[in-house]
Tab-separated table of C-alpha atoms in Angstrom:
chain	number	residue	atom	x	y	z
M	1	MET	CA	8.432	-281.782	-99.326
M	2	GLY	CA	5.338	-279.658	-99.523
M	3	HIS	CA	4.952	-276.310	-97.922
M	4	SER	CA	2.169	-275.486	-95.492
M	5	ALA	CA	-0.125	-272.634	-96.452
M	6	PRO	CA	0.434	-269.388	-94.513
M	7	VAL	CA	-1.988	-268.845	-91.635
M	8	TRP	CA	-4.108	-265.717	-92.021
M	9	ASP	CA	-3.717	-263.429	-89.021
M	10	CYS	CA	-6.978	-261.649	-88.210
M	11	ARG	CA	-5.284	-259.098	-86.044
M	12	ALA	CA	-2.583	-258.307	-88.650
M	13	ALA	CA	-5.416	-257.619	-91.168
M	14	ILE	CA	-6.495	-254.618	-89.124
M	15	GLU	CA	-5.033	-251.140	-89.662
M	16	ILE	CA	-5.740	-247.998	-87.624
M	17	THR	CA	-5.607	-244.781	-89.611
M	18	LYS	CA	-6.824	-241.238	-89.110
M	19	ASP	CA	-9.216	-239.253	-91.232
M	20	TRP	CA	-8.819	-235.579	-92.252
M	21	ASN	CA	-10.299	-234.554	-88.869
M	22	GLY	CA	-7.812	-236.665	-86.918
M	23	ILE	CA	-10.448	-239.230	-85.941
M	24	ASP	CA	-9.432	-242.839	-85.859
M	25	GLN	CA	-10.677	-245.214	-88.586
M	26	VAL	CA	-10.262	-249.020	-88.593
M	27	VAL	CA	-9.514	-250.726	-91.925
M	28	LEU	CA	-10.387	-254.426	-92.230
M	29	ARG	CA	-9.051	-256.677	-94.997
M	30	ASN	CA	-9.418	-260.240	-96.186
M	31	PRO	CA	-6.970	-262.483	-98.095
M	32	LYS	CA	-8.706	-261.853	-101.497
M	33	GLY	CA	-8.351	-258.092	-101.321
M	34	ALA	CA	-11.771	-257.002	-100.073
M	35	SER	CA	-11.860	-254.304	-97.428
M	36	ALA	CA	-14.038	-252.334	-95.049
M	37	ARG	CA	-13.410	-249.036	-93.234
M	38	ILE	CA	-15.136	-248.043	-89.997
M	39	SER	CA	-14.900	-244.634	-88.346
M	40	LEU	CA	-14.909	-244.191	-84.582
M	41	HIS	CA	-17.078	-241.161	-85.385
M	42	GLY	CA	-20.512	-242.840	-84.942
M	43	GLY	CA	-19.200	-246.381	-85.410
M	44	GLN	CA	-20.074	-245.711	-89.037
M	45	VAL	CA	-19.003	-248.085	-91.801
M	46	CYS	CA	-17.662	-245.675	-94.380
M	47	SER	CA	-16.487	-248.081	-97.066
M	48	TRP	CA	-16.977	-251.695	-98.206
M	49	ARG	CA	-15.052	-252.836	-101.235
M	50	ASN	CA	-15.017	-256.164	-103.014
M	51	ASP	CA	-11.892	-257.992	-104.131
M	52	GLN	CA	-11.778	-255.972	-107.381
M	53	GLY	CA	-11.605	-252.755	-105.319
M	54	GLU	CA	-15.124	-251.635	-106.313
M	55	GLU	CA	-16.905	-249.519	-103.681
M	56	LEU	CA	-20.232	-251.071	-102.675
M	57	LEU	CA	-21.442	-248.384	-100.219
M	58	PHE	CA	-22.631	-245.011	-101.451
M	59	THR	CA	-21.208	-241.777	-100.077
M	60	SER	CA	-22.334	-238.490	-101.432
M	61	SER	CA	-19.710	-236.312	-103.172
M	62	LYS	CA	-21.173	-233.464	-101.131
M	63	ALA	CA	-21.054	-235.263	-97.842
M	64	ILE	CA	-19.871	-233.031	-94.937
M	65	PHE	CA	-16.989	-234.757	-93.192
M	66	LYS	CA	-16.983	-232.740	-90.036
M	67	PRO	CA	-18.024	-233.566	-86.483
M	68	ALA	CA	-20.429	-233.415	-84.878
M	69	LYS	CA	-22.612	-234.610	-87.778
M	70	ALA	CA	-22.570	-238.008	-89.442
M	71	MET	CA	-21.565	-238.021	-93.141
M	72	ARG	CA	-24.204	-238.706	-95.784
M	73	GLY	CA	-23.544	-242.339	-96.827
M	74	GLY	CA	-22.096	-245.620	-95.644
M	75	ILE	CA	-23.910	-247.298	-92.788
M	76	PRO	CA	-24.741	-244.952	-89.872
M	77	ILE	CA	-26.005	-246.580	-86.660
M	78	CYS	CA	-29.384	-245.152	-85.755
M	79	PHE	CA	-30.183	-245.291	-82.010
M	80	PRO	CA	-32.276	-244.676	-79.889
M	81	GLN	CA	-34.529	-243.636	-82.730
M	82	PHE	CA	-34.949	-243.619	-86.506
M	83	GLY	CA	-36.607	-240.596	-88.044
M	84	ASN	CA	-37.805	-237.413	-86.381
M	85	CYS	CA	-39.540	-238.637	-83.231
M	86	GLY	CA	-38.194	-238.910	-79.717
M	87	THR	CA	-34.802	-237.271	-79.099
M	88	PRO	CA	-33.961	-233.956	-80.802
M	89	GLU	CA	-31.510	-235.602	-83.201
M	90	GLN	CA	-32.900	-237.143	-86.408
M	91	HIS	CA	-31.990	-240.904	-86.450
M	92	GLY	CA	-30.683	-240.618	-82.889
M	93	PHE	CA	-27.427	-239.257	-81.456
M	94	VAL	CA	-24.896	-242.153	-81.368
M	95	LYS	CA	-24.064	-241.600	-85.058
M	96	ASN	CA	-22.620	-238.196	-84.040
M	97	LYS	CA	-20.531	-239.460	-81.132
M	98	ILE	CA	-16.993	-240.772	-80.783
M	99	TRP	CA	-16.880	-244.462	-80.017
M	100	THR	CA	-14.022	-246.494	-78.585
M	101	ILE	CA	-12.406	-249.740	-79.662
M	102	ASP	CA	-13.344	-252.511	-77.268
M	103	ASP	CA	-10.376	-254.784	-76.613
M	104	ASN	CA	-12.316	-257.027	-74.200
M	105	PRO	CA	-15.622	-257.969	-75.853
M	106	PRO	CA	-18.036	-260.272	-73.933
M	107	SER	CA	-17.691	-263.983	-74.326
M	108	TYR	CA	-20.797	-264.377	-76.504
M	109	MET	CA	-18.875	-262.493	-79.256
M	110	ALA	CA	-16.458	-265.420	-79.594
M	111	ASP	CA	-18.257	-266.581	-82.758
M	112	LEU	CA	-16.300	-264.718	-85.471
M	113	ASP	CA	-18.816	-265.429	-88.316
M	114	GLY	CA	-15.954	-266.873	-90.361
M	115	ALA	CA	-14.283	-263.470	-90.262
M	116	SER	CA	-10.915	-262.672	-91.839
M	117	SER	CA	-10.851	-259.536	-89.729
M	118	PHE	CA	-13.119	-257.778	-87.293
M	119	VAL	CA	-13.293	-254.929	-84.802
M	120	ASP	CA	-15.351	-254.431	-81.696
M	121	LEU	CA	-16.559	-250.883	-80.913
M	122	LEU	CA	-18.225	-249.610	-77.782
M	123	TYR	CA	-20.330	-246.525	-76.894
M	124	ARG	CA	-21.527	-245.783	-73.361
M	125	SER	CA	-23.981	-242.932	-72.714
M	126	SER	CA	-22.510	-239.802	-71.249
M	127	GLU	CA	-23.756	-237.060	-68.936
M	128	GLU	CA	-24.349	-234.923	-71.980
M	129	ASP	CA	-26.493	-237.678	-73.580
M	130	LEU	CA	-28.674	-237.856	-70.497
M	131	LYS	CA	-29.846	-234.302	-71.181
M	132	CYS	CA	-31.575	-235.296	-74.378
M	133	TRP	CA	-32.392	-238.969	-73.606
M	134	PRO	CA	-32.427	-239.697	-69.838
M	135	TYR	CA	-31.435	-243.335	-69.832
M	136	SER	CA	-28.011	-244.990	-69.363
M	137	PHE	CA	-27.040	-247.646	-71.928
M	138	GLU	CA	-24.155	-249.549	-73.409
M	139	LEU	CA	-24.060	-250.153	-77.184
M	140	ARG	CA	-21.586	-252.629	-78.640
M	141	LEU	CA	-20.934	-253.084	-82.400
M	142	ARG	CA	-18.826	-255.763	-84.083
M	143	VAL	CA	-18.011	-255.238	-87.743
M	144	SER	CA	-16.654	-258.325	-89.487
M	145	LEU	CA	-15.228	-258.905	-92.954
M	146	ARG	CA	-15.446	-262.546	-94.043
M	147	HIS	CA	-13.146	-264.552	-96.283
M	148	ASP	CA	-15.799	-264.413	-98.994
M	149	GLY	CA	-16.051	-260.628	-98.789
M	150	ASP	CA	-19.364	-260.570	-96.833
M	151	LEU	CA	-19.806	-257.726	-94.323
M	152	ILE	CA	-21.450	-258.428	-90.973
M	153	LEU	CA	-22.616	-256.038	-88.335
M	154	ARG	CA	-23.664	-257.276	-84.899
M	155	SER	CA	-25.033	-254.938	-82.243
M	156	ARG	CA	-25.941	-255.317	-78.554
M	157	VAL	CA	-27.817	-252.720	-76.541
M	158	ARG	CA	-27.748	-253.177	-72.750
M	159	ASN	CA	-29.869	-251.293	-70.244
M	160	ILE	CA	-27.496	-250.094	-67.441
M	161	ASN	CA	-30.181	-247.654	-66.247
M	162	GLY	CA	-32.260	-247.989	-63.086
M	163	LYS	CA	-35.559	-248.001	-65.011
M	164	PRO	CA	-36.937	-249.494	-68.220
M	165	PHE	CA	-36.545	-247.768	-71.583
M	166	ALA	CA	-37.783	-248.255	-75.160
M	167	PHE	CA	-35.829	-247.556	-78.323
M	168	SER	CA	-35.781	-248.124	-82.095
M	169	PHE	CA	-32.805	-249.075	-84.154
M	170	ALA	CA	-31.603	-249.172	-87.783
M	171	TYR	CA	-28.518	-249.879	-89.836
M	172	HIS	CA	-28.966	-246.967	-92.295
M	173	THR	CA	-27.418	-248.789	-95.269
M	174	HIS	CA	-26.585	-246.735	-98.452
M	175	LEU	CA	-25.836	-249.039	-101.423
M	176	VAL	CA	-24.220	-248.116	-104.714
M	177	VAL	CA	-26.309	-248.975	-107.776
M	178	SER	CA	-25.664	-248.291	-111.456
M	179	ASP	CA	-29.136	-246.806	-112.233
M	180	ILE	CA	-31.989	-246.583	-109.712
M	181	SER	CA	-34.593	-246.940	-112.529
M	182	GLU	CA	-33.104	-250.405	-113.243
M	183	VAL	CA	-33.132	-251.589	-109.638
M	184	ARG	CA	-35.689	-253.992	-108.106
M	185	ILE	CA	-36.030	-255.233	-104.599
M	186	GLU	CA	-37.398	-258.680	-103.926
M	187	GLY	CA	-38.616	-260.168	-100.680
M	188	LEU	CA	-41.020	-257.433	-99.611
M	189	GLU	CA	-43.937	-258.150	-101.992
M	190	THR	CA	-47.463	-258.473	-100.408
M	191	LEU	CA	-46.230	-256.944	-97.167
M	192	ASP	CA	-47.697	-253.970	-95.333
M	193	PHE	CA	-45.665	-250.797	-95.170
M	194	LEU	CA	-45.911	-247.335	-93.576
M	195	ASP	CA	-45.508	-244.617	-96.188
M	196	ASN	CA	-43.566	-241.641	-94.773
M	197	LEU	CA	-44.682	-239.547	-97.794
M	198	CYS	CA	-48.349	-240.063	-96.733
M	199	HIS	CA	-48.117	-239.325	-92.973
M	200	LYS	CA	-47.103	-242.888	-92.168
M	201	GLU	CA	-50.365	-244.237	-93.611
M	202	ARG	CA	-50.365	-248.068	-93.858
M	203	PHE	CA	-50.574	-249.727	-97.293
M	204	THR	CA	-50.009	-253.209	-98.673
M	205	GLU	CA	-47.354	-253.713	-101.373
M	206	GLN	CA	-49.081	-254.737	-104.614
M	207	GLY	CA	-46.131	-255.284	-107.017
M	208	ASP	CA	-44.135	-258.506	-107.406
M	209	ALA	CA	-41.040	-256.427	-106.633
M	210	ILE	CA	-40.235	-252.872	-105.601
M	211	THR	CA	-39.100	-250.602	-108.433
M	212	PHE	CA	-38.351	-246.847	-108.521
M	213	GLU	CA	-40.023	-244.196	-110.610
M	214	SER	CA	-40.255	-241.435	-108.008
M	215	GLU	CA	-39.334	-240.703	-104.367
M	216	VAL	CA	-39.752	-243.692	-102.040
M	217	ASP	CA	-39.679	-243.533	-98.221
M	218	ARG	CA	-41.294	-246.593	-96.652
M	219	VAL	CA	-41.071	-248.855	-93.621
M	220	TYR	CA	-41.966	-252.464	-94.483
M	221	LEU	CA	-43.255	-254.400	-91.546
M	222	ASN	CA	-42.731	-258.026	-90.377
M	223	THR	CA	-40.234	-258.708	-93.171
M	224	PRO	CA	-38.489	-261.960	-93.990
M	225	ASN	CA	-34.871	-262.407	-92.885
M	226	ALA	CA	-33.518	-262.165	-96.471
M	227	ILE	CA	-33.998	-259.288	-98.902
M	228	ALA	CA	-32.456	-259.046	-102.424
M	229	ILE	CA	-31.600	-255.786	-104.219
M	230	LEU	CA	-31.067	-256.556	-107.962
M	231	ASP	CA	-28.884	-254.220	-110.044
M	232	HIS	CA	-29.590	-255.311	-113.600
M	233	GLU	CA	-27.001	-253.124	-115.313
M	234	ARG	CA	-24.140	-254.458	-113.187
M	235	LYS	CA	-25.615	-257.961	-113.188
M	236	ARG	CA	-25.196	-258.300	-109.421
M	237	THR	CA	-27.450	-258.592	-106.410
M	238	TYR	CA	-27.025	-257.399	-102.872
M	239	VAL	CA	-28.501	-259.760	-100.323
M	240	ILE	CA	-29.293	-258.495	-96.855
M	241	ARG	CA	-29.810	-261.149	-94.152
M	242	LYS	CA	-30.822	-260.021	-90.748
M	243	GLU	CA	-31.766	-261.098	-87.202
M	244	GLY	CA	-33.605	-259.167	-84.533
M	245	LEU	CA	-34.610	-256.569	-87.078
M	246	PRO	CA	-38.189	-257.177	-88.190
M	247	ASP	CA	-38.636	-254.072	-90.335
M	248	VAL	CA	-36.966	-252.772	-93.519
M	249	VAL	CA	-36.735	-249.134	-94.555
M	250	VAL	CA	-36.514	-248.438	-98.325
M	251	TRP	CA	-35.499	-244.882	-99.312
M	252	ASN	CA	-34.561	-242.989	-102.422
M	253	PRO	CA	-34.959	-239.151	-102.366
M	254	TRP	CA	-35.404	-238.763	-106.166
M	255	GLU	CA	-34.822	-235.430	-107.905
M	256	LYS	CA	-36.697	-232.814	-105.910
M	257	LYS	CA	-35.479	-233.853	-102.468
M	258	SER	CA	-31.945	-234.395	-103.687
M	259	LYS	CA	-31.785	-230.726	-104.765
M	260	ALA	CA	-33.045	-229.678	-101.353
M	261	MET	CA	-30.310	-231.463	-99.354
M	262	VAL	CA	-27.061	-229.539	-98.965
M	263	ASP	CA	-24.952	-232.666	-98.448
M	264	PHE	CA	-26.297	-234.607	-101.425
M	265	GLY	CA	-25.658	-234.153	-105.145
M	266	ASP	CA	-28.591	-233.106	-107.364
M	267	GLU	CA	-28.239	-236.259	-109.573
M	268	GLU	CA	-26.865	-238.694	-107.043
M	269	TYR	CA	-30.213	-240.341	-106.341
M	270	LYS	CA	-29.672	-242.249	-109.576
M	271	GLN	CA	-26.700	-244.099	-108.109
M	272	MET	CA	-27.901	-245.061	-104.658
M	273	VAL	CA	-30.627	-246.847	-102.685
M	274	CYS	CA	-31.079	-247.219	-98.927
M	275	VAL	CA	-32.331	-250.553	-97.690
M	276	ASN	CA	-32.086	-250.680	-93.891
M	277	GLY	CA	-32.497	-253.552	-91.453
M	278	ALA	CA	-34.469	-251.959	-88.626
M	279	ALA	CA	-36.661	-252.380	-85.531
M	280	LEU	CA	-39.119	-249.517	-85.777
M	281	GLU	CA	-42.833	-250.259	-85.683
M	282	ARG	CA	-42.658	-251.867	-82.201
M	283	PRO	CA	-40.040	-250.134	-80.023
M	284	ILE	CA	-37.782	-252.549	-78.137
M	285	MET	CA	-38.390	-252.423	-74.360
M	286	LEU	CA	-35.481	-253.282	-72.025
M	287	LYS	CA	-35.714	-253.647	-68.246
M	288	PRO	CA	-32.701	-252.769	-66.131
M	289	GLY	CA	-29.928	-255.216	-66.945
M	290	GLU	CA	-31.621	-256.629	-70.049
M	291	GLU	CA	-30.049	-256.569	-73.483
M	292	TRP	CA	-31.074	-256.722	-77.116
M	293	ARG	CA	-29.104	-258.104	-80.042
M	294	GLY	CA	-29.367	-257.489	-83.728
M	295	LYS	CA	-27.384	-258.621	-86.772
M	296	MET	CA	-27.156	-257.735	-90.432
M	297	LYS	CA	-25.129	-259.564	-93.121
M	298	LEU	CA	-24.442	-257.969	-96.506
M	299	SER	CA	-23.454	-260.157	-99.489
M	300	VAL	CA	-22.936	-259.534	-103.212
M	301	VAL	CA	-23.846	-262.365	-105.592
M	302	PRO	CA	-24.505	-262.747	-109.381
M	303	SER	CA	-27.963	-261.516	-110.425
M	304	SER	CA	-29.092	-265.071	-111.125
M	305	PHE	CA	-29.525	-265.340	-107.391
M	306	SER	CA	-33.025	-266.219	-106.216
M	307	LEU	CA	-34.456	-265.858	-102.669
M	308	ASP	CA	-36.243	-269.194	-103.409
M	309	LEU	CA	-32.890	-271.029	-103.408
């Protein structure tokens, strides 16, 4: 007689650990050995490893792992702003807050995205938050690790305030690359972008792909739902697929800015690139009781991948 295959238990694939500050982290695993680690400090994805155990998210060796600041790397959640406008905190304040695990997510989250394991996190604005941003909100985040190793982030922002508010949002995604000078990004060619190095002046991308020879800090507008980041030396490609996030931020600090950041190694710009799914140019407006949803899916495929497929 044959034997039935063991059933994968999504819940058993989740482990709760603590970091060096005593803050809970959630570890997700899939049957092939891939993993993801999410901190309740900021709802930040700190690690994403493939089934060979290779780390795919960059974290600086000089990152400061101490509340109340987010560490440099991984995928911080940027809300209600990205950048230096609006609230006092650059990239918003939820990345510096302690989130909770949500054991009763709403029914629309029943779609598991083919997940081997997942966790639902929740952040509700506090009285302290109202001092710097005077609106009440609820922010939900589901992080899923699929059987094929893909990482999926789903967010929902709900207005529980008595008046409308507007916000911007970004998944501040730090990817590991072998050599930034050998990296190219496809899917953003011919698009308009705002150049943060030129006072947010608007330009049109002229190249057939984005390559790196100096500092880059741009917001690409009205972008397609799929972006490819090709790492020629490792012969692999990151693919970002997104929903509800019309813009893409591309950032690499290069040499001069790297040396100016206390939580970033002088030479580490060579091994990282930020490509962020975002909603920035047109802030999202929510009336009382309304909600917004966004999604980002990260995949790794061989470098023969083409966005035309």
